[in-house]
PDB file of C-alpha atoms in Angstrom:
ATOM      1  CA  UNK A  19     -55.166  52.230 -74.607  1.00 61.00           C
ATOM      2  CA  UNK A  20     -57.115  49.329 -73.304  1.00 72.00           C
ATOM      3  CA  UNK A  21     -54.309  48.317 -71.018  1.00 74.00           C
ATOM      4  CA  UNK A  22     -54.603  51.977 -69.218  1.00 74.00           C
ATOM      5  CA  UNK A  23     -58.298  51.070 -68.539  1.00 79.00           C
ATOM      6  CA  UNK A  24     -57.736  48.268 -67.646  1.00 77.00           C
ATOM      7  CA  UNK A  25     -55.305  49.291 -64.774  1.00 75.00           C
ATOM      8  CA  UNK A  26     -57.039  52.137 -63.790  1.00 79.00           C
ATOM      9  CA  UNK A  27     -60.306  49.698 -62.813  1.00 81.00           C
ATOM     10  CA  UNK A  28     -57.889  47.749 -60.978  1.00 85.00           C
ATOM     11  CA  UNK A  29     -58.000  47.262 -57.093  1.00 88.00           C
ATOM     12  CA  UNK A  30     -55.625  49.327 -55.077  1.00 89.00           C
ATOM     13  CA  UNK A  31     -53.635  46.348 -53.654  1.00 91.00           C
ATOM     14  CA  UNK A  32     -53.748  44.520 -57.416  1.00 92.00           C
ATOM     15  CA  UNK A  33     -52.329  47.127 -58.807  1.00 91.00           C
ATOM     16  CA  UNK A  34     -49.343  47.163 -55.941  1.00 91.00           C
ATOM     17  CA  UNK A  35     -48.980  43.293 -56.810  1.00 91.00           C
ATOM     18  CA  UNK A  36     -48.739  44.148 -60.585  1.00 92.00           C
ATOM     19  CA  UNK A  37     -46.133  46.351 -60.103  1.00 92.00           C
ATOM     20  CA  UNK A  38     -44.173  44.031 -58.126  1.00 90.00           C
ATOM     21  CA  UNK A  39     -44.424  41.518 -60.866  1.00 91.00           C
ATOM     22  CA  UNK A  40     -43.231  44.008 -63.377  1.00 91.00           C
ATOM     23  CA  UNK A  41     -40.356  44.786 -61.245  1.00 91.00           C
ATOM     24  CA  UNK A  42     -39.469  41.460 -60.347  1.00 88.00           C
ATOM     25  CA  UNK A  43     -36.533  40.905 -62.930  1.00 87.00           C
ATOM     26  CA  UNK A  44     -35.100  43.998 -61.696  1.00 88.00           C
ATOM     27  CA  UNK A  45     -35.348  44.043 -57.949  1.00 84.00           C
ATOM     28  CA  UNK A  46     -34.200  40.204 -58.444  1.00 79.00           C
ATOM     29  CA  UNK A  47     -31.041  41.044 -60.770  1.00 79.00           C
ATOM     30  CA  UNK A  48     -29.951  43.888 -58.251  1.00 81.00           C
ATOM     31  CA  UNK A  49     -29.661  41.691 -55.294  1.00 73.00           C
ATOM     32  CA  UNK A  50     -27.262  39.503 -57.670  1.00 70.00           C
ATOM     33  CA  UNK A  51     -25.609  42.286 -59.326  1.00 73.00           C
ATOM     34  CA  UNK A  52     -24.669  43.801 -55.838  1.00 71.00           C
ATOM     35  CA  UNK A  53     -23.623  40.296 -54.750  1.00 64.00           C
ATOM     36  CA  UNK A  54     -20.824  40.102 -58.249  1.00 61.00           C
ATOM     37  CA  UNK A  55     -19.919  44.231 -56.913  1.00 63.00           C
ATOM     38  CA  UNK A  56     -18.996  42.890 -53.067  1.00 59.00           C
ATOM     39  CA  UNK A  57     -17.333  39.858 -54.445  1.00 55.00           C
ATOM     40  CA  UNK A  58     -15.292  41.631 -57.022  1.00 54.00           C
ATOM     41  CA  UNK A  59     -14.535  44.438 -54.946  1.00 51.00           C
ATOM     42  CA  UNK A  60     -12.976  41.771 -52.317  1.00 51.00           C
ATOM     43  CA  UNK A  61     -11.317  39.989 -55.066  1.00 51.00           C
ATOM     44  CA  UNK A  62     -12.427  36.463 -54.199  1.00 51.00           C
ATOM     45  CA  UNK A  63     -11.485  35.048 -57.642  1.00 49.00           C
ATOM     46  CA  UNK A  64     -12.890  34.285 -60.891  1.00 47.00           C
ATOM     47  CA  UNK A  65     -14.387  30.915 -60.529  1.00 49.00           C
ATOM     48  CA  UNK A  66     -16.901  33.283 -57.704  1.00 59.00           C
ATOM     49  CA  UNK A  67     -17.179  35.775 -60.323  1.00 61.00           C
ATOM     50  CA  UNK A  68     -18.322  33.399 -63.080  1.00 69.00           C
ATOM     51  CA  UNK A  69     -20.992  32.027 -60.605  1.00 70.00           C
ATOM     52  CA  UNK A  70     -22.524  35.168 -59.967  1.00 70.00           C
ATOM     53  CA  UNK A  71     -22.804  35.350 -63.388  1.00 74.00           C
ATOM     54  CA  UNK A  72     -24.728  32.174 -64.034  1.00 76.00           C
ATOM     55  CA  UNK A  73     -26.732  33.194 -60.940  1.00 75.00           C
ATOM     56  CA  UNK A  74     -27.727  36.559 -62.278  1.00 78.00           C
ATOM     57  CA  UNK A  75     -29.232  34.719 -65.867  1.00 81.00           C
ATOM     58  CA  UNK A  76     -30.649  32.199 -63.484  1.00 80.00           C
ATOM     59  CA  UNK A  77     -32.619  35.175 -60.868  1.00 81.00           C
ATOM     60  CA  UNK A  78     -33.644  36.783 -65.021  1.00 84.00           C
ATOM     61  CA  UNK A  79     -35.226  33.799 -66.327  1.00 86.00           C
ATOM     62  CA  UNK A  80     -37.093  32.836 -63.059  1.00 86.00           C
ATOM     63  CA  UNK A  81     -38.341  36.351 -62.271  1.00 88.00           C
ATOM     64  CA  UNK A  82     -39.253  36.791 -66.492  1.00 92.00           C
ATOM     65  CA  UNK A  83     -42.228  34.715 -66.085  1.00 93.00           C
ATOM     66  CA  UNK A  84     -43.271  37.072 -62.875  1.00 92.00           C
ATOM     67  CA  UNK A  85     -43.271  39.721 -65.032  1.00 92.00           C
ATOM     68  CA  UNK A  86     -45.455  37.924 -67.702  1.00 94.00           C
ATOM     69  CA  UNK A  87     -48.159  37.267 -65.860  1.00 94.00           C
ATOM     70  CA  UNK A  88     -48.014  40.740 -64.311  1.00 93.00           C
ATOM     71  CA  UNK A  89     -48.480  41.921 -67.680  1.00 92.00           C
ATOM     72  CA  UNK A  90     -51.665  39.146 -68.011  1.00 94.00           C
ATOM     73  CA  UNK A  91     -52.890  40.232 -65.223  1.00 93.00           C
ATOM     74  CA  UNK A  92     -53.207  44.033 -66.464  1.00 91.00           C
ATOM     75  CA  UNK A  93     -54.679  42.267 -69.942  1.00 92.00           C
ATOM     76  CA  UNK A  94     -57.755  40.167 -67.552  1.00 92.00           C
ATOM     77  CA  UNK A  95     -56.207  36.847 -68.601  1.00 92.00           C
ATOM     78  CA  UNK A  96     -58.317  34.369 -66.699  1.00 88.00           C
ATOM     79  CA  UNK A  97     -55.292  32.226 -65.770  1.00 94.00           C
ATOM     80  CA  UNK A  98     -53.039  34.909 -65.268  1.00 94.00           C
ATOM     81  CA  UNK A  99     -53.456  34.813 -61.216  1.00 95.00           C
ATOM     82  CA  UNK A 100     -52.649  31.223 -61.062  1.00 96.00           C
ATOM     83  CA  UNK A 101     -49.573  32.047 -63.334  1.00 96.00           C
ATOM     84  CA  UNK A 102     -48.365  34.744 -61.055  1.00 95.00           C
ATOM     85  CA  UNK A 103     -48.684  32.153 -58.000  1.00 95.00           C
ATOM     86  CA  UNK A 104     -46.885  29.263 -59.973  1.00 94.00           C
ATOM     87  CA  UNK A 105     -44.328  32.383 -61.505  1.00 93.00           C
ATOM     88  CA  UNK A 106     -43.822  33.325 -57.274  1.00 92.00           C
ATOM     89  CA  UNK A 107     -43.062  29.793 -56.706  1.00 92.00           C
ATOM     90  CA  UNK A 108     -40.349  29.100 -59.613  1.00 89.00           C
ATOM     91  CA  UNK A 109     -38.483  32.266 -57.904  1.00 86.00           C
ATOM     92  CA  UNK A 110     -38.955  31.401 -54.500  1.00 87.00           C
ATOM     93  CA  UNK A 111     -37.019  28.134 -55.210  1.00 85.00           C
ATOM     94  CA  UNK A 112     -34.709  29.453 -58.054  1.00 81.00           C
ATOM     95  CA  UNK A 113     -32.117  30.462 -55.193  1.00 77.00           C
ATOM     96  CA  UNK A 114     -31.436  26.469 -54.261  1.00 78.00           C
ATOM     97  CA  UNK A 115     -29.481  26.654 -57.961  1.00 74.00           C
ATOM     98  CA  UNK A 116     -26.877  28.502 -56.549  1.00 72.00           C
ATOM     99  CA  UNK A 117     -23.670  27.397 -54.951  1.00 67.00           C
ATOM    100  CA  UNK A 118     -23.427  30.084 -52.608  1.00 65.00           C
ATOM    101  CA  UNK A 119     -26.821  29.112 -50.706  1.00 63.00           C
ATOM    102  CA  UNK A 120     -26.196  25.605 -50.889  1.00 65.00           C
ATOM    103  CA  UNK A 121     -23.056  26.578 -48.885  1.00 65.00           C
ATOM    104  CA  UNK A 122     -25.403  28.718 -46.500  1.00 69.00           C
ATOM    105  CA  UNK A 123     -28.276  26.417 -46.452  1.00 71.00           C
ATOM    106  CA  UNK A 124     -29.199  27.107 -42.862  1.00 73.00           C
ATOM    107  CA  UNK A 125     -29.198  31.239 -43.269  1.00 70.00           C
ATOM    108  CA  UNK A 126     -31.437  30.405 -46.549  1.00 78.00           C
ATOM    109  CA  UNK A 127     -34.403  28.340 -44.852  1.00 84.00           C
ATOM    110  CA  UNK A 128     -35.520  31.709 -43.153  1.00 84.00           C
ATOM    111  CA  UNK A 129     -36.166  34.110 -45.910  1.00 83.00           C
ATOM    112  CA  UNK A 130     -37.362  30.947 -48.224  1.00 87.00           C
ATOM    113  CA  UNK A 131     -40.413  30.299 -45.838  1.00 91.00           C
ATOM    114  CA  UNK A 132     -40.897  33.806 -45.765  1.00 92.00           C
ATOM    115  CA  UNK A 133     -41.434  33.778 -49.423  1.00 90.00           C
ATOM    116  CA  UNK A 134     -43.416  30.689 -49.326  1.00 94.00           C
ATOM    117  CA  UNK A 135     -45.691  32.860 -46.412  1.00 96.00           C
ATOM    118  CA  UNK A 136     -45.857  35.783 -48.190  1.00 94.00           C
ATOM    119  CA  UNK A 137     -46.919  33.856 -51.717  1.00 94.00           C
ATOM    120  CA  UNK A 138     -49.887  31.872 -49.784  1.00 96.00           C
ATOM    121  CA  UNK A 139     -51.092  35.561 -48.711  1.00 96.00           C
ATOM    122  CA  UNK A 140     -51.203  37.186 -52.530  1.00 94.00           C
ATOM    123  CA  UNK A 141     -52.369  33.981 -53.385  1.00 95.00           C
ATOM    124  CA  UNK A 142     -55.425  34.043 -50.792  1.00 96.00           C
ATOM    125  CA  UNK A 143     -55.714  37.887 -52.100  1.00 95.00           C
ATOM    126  CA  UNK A 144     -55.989  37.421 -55.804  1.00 94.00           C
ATOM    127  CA  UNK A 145     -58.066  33.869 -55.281  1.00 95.00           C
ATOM    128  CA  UNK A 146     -60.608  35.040 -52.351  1.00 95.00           C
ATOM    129  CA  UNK A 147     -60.758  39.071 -52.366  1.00 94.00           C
ATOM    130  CA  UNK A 148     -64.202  40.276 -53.751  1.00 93.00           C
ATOM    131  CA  UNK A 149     -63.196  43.330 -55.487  1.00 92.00           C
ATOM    132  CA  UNK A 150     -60.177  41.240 -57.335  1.00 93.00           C
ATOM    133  CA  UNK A 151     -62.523  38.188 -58.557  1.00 93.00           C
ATOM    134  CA  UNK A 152     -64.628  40.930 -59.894  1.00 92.00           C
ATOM    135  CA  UNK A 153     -61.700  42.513 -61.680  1.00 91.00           C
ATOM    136  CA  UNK A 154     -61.324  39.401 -63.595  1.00 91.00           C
ATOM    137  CA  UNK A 155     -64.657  38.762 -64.673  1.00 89.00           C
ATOM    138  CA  UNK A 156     -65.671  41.856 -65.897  1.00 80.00           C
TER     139      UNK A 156
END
């Protein structure tokens, strides 16, 4: 019941960057999962198909800890902001793991720094917004 109250005294915009944590293994394992459907639909073989695979346990265990401090987040952990951030980060550069963007390095470098961009902004949200820092003393 406390974790209710909790989110209901929660800022607007917090609460929209909770509930992108808690959907990060999801929204993460889709973009893979629709990656293995193209790739078996064209038939490119199985050595493709087993590195989707890997890829897909990869994008799960670096969006889990995303989700975690989403969850800390909703509990008022103290370091649970500076979790998320570090959490952001281990995704951001969980994709240079997999073969197929080392193949397509220069295509990659684009939506990486847009990551990186839009992590500095939630970062200067949860670290410098008033209504947030007050979230997380109370």
């Amino acid at each position: 019941m406390a974790l209710v109250s909790n989110y209901r005294a929660m800022p607007m915009l917090l609460k929209v960057v909770v509930a992108l944590g808690l959907a990060a293994p999801i929204v993460a394992s889709a973009s893979v999962v629709s990656r293995l459907s193209d790739t078996v639909a064209w038939g490119s073989g199985q050595s493709s198909d087993m590195s989707l695979f890997v890829e897909l346990f990869v994008v799960v265990v670096a969006a889990s800890p995303l989700c975690i401090s989403a969850f800390f987040m909703i509990k008022r952990q103290k370091l649970s902001r500076a979790f998320f951030l570090g959490s952001w980060g281990l995704l951001c550069f969980s994709p240079f793991f997999f073969t197929a963007v080392q193949q397509e390095m220069e295509a990659f470098w684009l939506e990486f720094a847009f990551n990186i961009f839009l992590g500095l902004i939630l970062g200067a949200y949860l670290f410098l917004n008033s209504n947030v820092i007050e979230y997380f003393r109370r």
